Amino acid sequence: MKLTFRPPAWLRRVPRPPGGPGLLAVPFAAPPLAADSISQVLNNTTLWIVGILAGLATLFLTLGGVRYLMASGDPAEVEKAKTALKSAAIGYALAILAPVIVTVLKSLVGG
């Protein structure tokens, strides 16, 4: 007894891309990590840094809010919560200023 795979009827009606038997053909124009210039590398790095800083700031904001809610009037816990909220504010400020800092550095370097 020979077992063969026969695709379902709906899949047999799907048009195949030209030049290949596969269902999906994904052409890659360039390697995924390719960069054309140093400026593009700096812009991509800036976007990553802004994303990481915003994520960390959101984490500190959440932790600070939870600590503040759970403090129940304990002065030491309230101070820890305030410190976390201040850290979140600094993180958001750095995330907003990161592109500005990179732009200033690029103009100083001559890029």
XYZ file of N, CA and C in Angstrom, residues 16-24:
27
model
N -0.268 28.900 -8.257
C 1.130 28.784 -7.871
C 1.932 29.923 -8.495
N 2.936 30.403 -7.799
C 3.790 31.430 -8.397
C 4.586 30.833 -9.552
N 4.875 31.630 -10.551
C 5.626 31.089 -11.688
C 7.048 30.714 -11.292
N 7.510 29.617 -11.851
C 8.896 29.220 -11.657
C 9.154 28.370 -10.437
N 8.134 27.897 -9.764
C 8.406 27.091 -8.593
C 7.226 26.245 -8.200
N 7.482 25.061 -7.656
C 6.379 24.202 -7.253
C 5.818 24.568 -5.890
N 6.537 25.389 -5.141
C 6.114 25.709 -3.789
C 4.901 26.620 -3.747
N 4.262 26.647 -2.599
C 3.082 27.489 -2.440
C 3.469 28.953 -2.339
N 4.548 29.228 -1.614
C 4.974 30.613 -1.445
C 6.396 30.777 -1.949
